[in-house]
Short mmCIF file of C-alpha atoms in Angstrom, two decimals:
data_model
loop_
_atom_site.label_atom_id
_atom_site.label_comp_id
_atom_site.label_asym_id
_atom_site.label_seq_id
_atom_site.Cartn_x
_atom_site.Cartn_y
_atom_site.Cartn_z
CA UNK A 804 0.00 0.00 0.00
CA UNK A 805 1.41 3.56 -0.80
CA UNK A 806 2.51 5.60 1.79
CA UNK A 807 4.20 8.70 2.90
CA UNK A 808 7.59 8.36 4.13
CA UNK A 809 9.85 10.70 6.41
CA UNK A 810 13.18 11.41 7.07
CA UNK A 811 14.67 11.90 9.35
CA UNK A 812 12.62 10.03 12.02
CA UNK A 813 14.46 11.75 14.78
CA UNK A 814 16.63 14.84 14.35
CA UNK A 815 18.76 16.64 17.43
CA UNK A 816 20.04 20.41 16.06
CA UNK A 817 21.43 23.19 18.32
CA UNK A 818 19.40 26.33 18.51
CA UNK A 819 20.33 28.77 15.40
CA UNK A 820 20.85 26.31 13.13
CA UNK A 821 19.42 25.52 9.83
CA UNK A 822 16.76 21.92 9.64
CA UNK A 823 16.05 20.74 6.43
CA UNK A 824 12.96 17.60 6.99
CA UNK A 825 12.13 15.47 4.32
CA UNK A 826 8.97 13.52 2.53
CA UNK A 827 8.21 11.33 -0.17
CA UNK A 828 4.86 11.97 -0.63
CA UNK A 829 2.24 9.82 -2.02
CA UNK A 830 3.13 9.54 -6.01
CA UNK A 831 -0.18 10.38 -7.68
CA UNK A 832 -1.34 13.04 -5.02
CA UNK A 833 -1.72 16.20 -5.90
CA UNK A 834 -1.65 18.61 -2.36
CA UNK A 835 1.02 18.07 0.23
CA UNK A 836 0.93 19.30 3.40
CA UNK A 837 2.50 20.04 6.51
CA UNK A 838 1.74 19.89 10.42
CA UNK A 839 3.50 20.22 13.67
CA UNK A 840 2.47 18.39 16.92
CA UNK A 841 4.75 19.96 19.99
CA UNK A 842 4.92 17.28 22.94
CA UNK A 843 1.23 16.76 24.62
CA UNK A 844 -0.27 19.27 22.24
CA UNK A 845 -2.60 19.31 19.68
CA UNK A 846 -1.46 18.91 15.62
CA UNK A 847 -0.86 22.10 14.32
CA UNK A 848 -1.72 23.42 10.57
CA UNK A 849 1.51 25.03 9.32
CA UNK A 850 1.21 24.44 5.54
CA UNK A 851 -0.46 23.61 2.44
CA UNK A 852 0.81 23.20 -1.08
CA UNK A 853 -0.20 22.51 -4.39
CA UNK A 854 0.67 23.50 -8.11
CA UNK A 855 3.86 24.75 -6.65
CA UNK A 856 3.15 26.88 -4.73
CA UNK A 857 2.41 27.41 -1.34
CA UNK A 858 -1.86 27.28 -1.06
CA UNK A 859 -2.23 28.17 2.40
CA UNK A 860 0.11 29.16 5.86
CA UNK A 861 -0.63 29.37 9.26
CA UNK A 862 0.82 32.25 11.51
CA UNK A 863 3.07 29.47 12.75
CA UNK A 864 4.50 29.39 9.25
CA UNK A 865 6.97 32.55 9.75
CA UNK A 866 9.87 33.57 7.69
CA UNK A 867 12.12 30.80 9.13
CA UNK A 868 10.16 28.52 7.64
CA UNK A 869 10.30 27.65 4.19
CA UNK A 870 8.42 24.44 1.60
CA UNK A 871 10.34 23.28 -1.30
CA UNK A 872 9.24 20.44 -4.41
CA UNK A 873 12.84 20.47 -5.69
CA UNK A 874 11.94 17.52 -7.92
CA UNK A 875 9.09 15.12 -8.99
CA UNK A 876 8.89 13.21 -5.44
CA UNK A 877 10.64 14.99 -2.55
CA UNK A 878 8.48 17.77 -0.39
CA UNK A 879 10.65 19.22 2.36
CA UNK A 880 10.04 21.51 4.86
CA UNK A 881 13.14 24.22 5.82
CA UNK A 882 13.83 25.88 9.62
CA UNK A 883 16.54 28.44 9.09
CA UNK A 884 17.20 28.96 11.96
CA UNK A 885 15.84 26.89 14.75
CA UNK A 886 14.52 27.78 18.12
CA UNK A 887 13.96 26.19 21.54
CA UNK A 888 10.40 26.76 20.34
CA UNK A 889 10.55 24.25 17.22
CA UNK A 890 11.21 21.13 19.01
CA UNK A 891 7.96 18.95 17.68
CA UNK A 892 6.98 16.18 15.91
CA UNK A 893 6.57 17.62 12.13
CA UNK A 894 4.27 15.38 10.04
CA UNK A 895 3.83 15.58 6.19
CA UNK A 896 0.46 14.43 5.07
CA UNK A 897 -0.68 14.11 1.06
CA UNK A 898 -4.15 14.00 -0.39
CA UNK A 899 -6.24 14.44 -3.44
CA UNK A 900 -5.34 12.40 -7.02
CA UNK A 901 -8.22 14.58 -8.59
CA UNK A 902 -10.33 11.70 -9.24
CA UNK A 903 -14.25 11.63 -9.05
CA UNK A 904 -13.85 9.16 -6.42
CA UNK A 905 -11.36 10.99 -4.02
CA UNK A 906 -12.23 11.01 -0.61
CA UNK A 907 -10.52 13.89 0.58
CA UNK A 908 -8.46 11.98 2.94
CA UNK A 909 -5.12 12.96 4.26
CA UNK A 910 -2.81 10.34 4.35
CA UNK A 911 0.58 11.07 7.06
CA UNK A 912 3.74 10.01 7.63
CA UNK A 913 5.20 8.76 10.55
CA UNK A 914 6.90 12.19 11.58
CA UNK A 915 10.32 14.07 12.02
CA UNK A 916 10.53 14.40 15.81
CA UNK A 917 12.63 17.88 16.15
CA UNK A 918 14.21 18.20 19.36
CA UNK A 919 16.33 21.59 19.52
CA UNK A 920 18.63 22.22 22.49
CA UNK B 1130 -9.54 31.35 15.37
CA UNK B 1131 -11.59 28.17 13.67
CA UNK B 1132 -10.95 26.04 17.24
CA UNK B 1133 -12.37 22.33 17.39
CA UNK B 1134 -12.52 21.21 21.10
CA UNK B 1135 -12.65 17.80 21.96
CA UNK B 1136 -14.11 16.45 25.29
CA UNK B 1137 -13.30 15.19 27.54
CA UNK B 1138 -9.68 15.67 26.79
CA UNK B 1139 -8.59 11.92 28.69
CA UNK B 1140 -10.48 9.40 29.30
CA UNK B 1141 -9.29 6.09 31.52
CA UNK B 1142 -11.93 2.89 31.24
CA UNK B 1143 -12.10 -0.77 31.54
CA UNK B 1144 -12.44 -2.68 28.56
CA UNK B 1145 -16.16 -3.66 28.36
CA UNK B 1146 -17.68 0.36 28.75
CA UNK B 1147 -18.97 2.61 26.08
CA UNK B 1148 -17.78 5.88 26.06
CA UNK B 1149 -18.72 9.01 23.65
CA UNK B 1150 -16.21 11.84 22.66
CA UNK B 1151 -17.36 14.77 21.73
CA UNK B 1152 -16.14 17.70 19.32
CA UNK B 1153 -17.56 21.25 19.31
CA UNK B 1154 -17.06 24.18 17.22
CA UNK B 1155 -18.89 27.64 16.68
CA UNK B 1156 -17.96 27.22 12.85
CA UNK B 1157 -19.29 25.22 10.48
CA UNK B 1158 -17.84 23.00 8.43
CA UNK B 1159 -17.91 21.33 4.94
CA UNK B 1160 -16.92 18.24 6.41
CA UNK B 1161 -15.44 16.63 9.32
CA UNK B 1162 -12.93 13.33 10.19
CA UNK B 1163 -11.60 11.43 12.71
CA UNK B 1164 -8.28 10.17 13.36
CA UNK B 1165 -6.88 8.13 15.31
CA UNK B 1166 -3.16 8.58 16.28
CA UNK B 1167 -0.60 6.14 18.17
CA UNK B 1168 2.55 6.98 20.28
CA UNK B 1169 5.07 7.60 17.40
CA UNK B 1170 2.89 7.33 14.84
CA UNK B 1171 1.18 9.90 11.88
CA UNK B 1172 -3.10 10.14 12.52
CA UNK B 1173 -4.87 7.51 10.73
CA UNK B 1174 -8.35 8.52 9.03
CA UNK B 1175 -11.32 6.65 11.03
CA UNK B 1176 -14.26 8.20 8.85
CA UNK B 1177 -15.12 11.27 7.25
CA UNK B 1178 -18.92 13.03 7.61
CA UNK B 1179 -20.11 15.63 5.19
CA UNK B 1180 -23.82 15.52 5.50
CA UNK B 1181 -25.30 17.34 8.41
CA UNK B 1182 -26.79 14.93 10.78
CA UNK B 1183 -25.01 11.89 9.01
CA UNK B 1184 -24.03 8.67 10.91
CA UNK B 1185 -21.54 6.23 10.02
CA UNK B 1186 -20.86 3.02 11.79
CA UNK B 1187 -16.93 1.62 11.58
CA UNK B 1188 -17.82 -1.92 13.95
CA UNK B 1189 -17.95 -0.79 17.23
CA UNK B 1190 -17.54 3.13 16.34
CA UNK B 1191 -20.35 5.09 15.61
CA UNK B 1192 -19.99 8.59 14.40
CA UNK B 1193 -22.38 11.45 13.83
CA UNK B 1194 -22.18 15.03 12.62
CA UNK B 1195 -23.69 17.61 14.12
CA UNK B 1196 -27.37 18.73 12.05
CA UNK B 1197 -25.85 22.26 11.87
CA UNK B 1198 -22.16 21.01 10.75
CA UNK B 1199 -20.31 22.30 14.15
CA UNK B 1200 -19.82 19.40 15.62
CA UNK B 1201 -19.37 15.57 16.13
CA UNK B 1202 -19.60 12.91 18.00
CA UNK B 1203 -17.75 9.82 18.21
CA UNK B 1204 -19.35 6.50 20.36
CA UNK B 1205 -17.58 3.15 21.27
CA UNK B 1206 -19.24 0.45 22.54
CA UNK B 1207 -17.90 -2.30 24.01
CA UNK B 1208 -14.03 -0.48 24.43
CA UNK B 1209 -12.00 -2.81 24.16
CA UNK B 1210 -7.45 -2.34 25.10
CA UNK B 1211 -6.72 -2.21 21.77
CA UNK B 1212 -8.99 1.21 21.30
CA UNK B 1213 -6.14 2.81 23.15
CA UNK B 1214 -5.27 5.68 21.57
CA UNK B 1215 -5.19 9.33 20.84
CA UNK B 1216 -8.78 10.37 18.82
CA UNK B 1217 -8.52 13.73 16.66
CA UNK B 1218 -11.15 15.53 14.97
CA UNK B 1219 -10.34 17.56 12.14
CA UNK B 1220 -12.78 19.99 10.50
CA UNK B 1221 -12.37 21.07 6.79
CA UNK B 1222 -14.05 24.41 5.68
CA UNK B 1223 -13.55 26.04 2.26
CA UNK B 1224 -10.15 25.60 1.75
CA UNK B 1225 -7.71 22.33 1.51
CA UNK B 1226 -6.82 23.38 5.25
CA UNK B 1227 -7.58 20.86 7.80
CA UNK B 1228 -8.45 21.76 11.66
CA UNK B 1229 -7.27 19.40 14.28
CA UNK B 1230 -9.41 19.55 17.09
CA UNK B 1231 -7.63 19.38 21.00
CA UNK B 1232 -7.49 15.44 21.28
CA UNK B 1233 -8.91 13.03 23.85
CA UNK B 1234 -6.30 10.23 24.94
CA UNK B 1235 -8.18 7.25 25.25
CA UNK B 1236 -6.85 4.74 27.38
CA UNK B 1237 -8.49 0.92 28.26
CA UNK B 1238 -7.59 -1.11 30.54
CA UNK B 1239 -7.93 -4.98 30.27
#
């Protein structure tokens, strides 16, 4: 069964410096997406993508934070400069093939668990 | 702020009990899922609603949405351990952004 992949699964980074997390999304989906989920919290919206370009941010979704497609399967998600504040689990999630019969469902990965010291 | 809040927020029971989680909202929304999400693990999709009032049976997990689309309910009969988890609600309005509603960490024991 298709699925979204991560990597890292678990990254340690020192405050101030630069995170790049990546995803393999789903190959015939169409919107990519992703969320944050800091320890005992609830998952966050940060970002939405599709056609390229970003679709929709959250607030959480500063400047430091960036959303590339460099190529036909990678989607990665870009601190530039990481804060105490950023230590979560980051999921990517993928949906929609276009189709008739689409359900709209968001499919995740397993998570990038950011812990920044 | 579009908030979804889930009640009760934990909820500890012995295998055997029903229990109902609820999700509440002042917006409405074009449709609404469940997840369910393990310890180290992504949320899994339980069920989606769309139709206002609409329930949808998954075995022992019944789920309704709200007549007025603001909120949902999810019921389990019969918990059983392997229930044990953490259930989201997520809330989709006009745009490709979905909500996550506050959680409620299920735990049953045996």
């Amino acid at each position: 069964e298709p699925e979204v992949t991560q990597t890292p699964s678990h990254q340690v980074t020192q405050m101030g410096q630069e995170v790049i997390l990546r995803c393999v999304p789903i190959s015939n989906h169409l919107y990519f997406y992703w969320y944050r989920q800091i320890l005992g919290q609830k998952v966050e919206f940060l970002v939405s993508f599709y056609n390229n370009e970003i679709s929709e941010k959250s607030e959480i979704f500063d400047d430091q934070f960036s959303v590339e497609r460099p190529d036909g399967s990678n989607f990665t998600l870009k601190i530039r400069s990481t804060k105490l504040e950023d230590s979560a689990m980051y999921f990517c999630a993928s949906s929609g093939t276009g189709s008739m019969s689409d359900t709209g469902e968001l499919f995740f990965g397993e998570g990038s668990r950011l812990t920044v010291l | 702020t579009q908030l979804l809040e889930q009640s009760p927020q934990f909820l500890s029971i012995q295998e055997g009990e029903n229990l109902t989680v609820y999700c509440n909202s002042s917006s409405v929304f074009s449709s609404l899922q469940w997840y369910r999400q393990e310890p180290g693990e992504g949320p899994v999709l339980l069920v989606t609603v769309v139709t206002g009032g609409e329930v949808k049976k998954l075995k022992r997990l019944t789920f309704q949405f709200g007549d007025a689309r603001k909120d949902s309910s999810l019921h389990i009969t019969a918990a059983q351990p392997g229930d044990t988890g953490l259930y989201l609600c997520a809330g989709v309005r006009n745009t490709d952004k979905l909500i996550f509603g506050t959680g409620t960490r299920l735990q049953v024991f045996p």
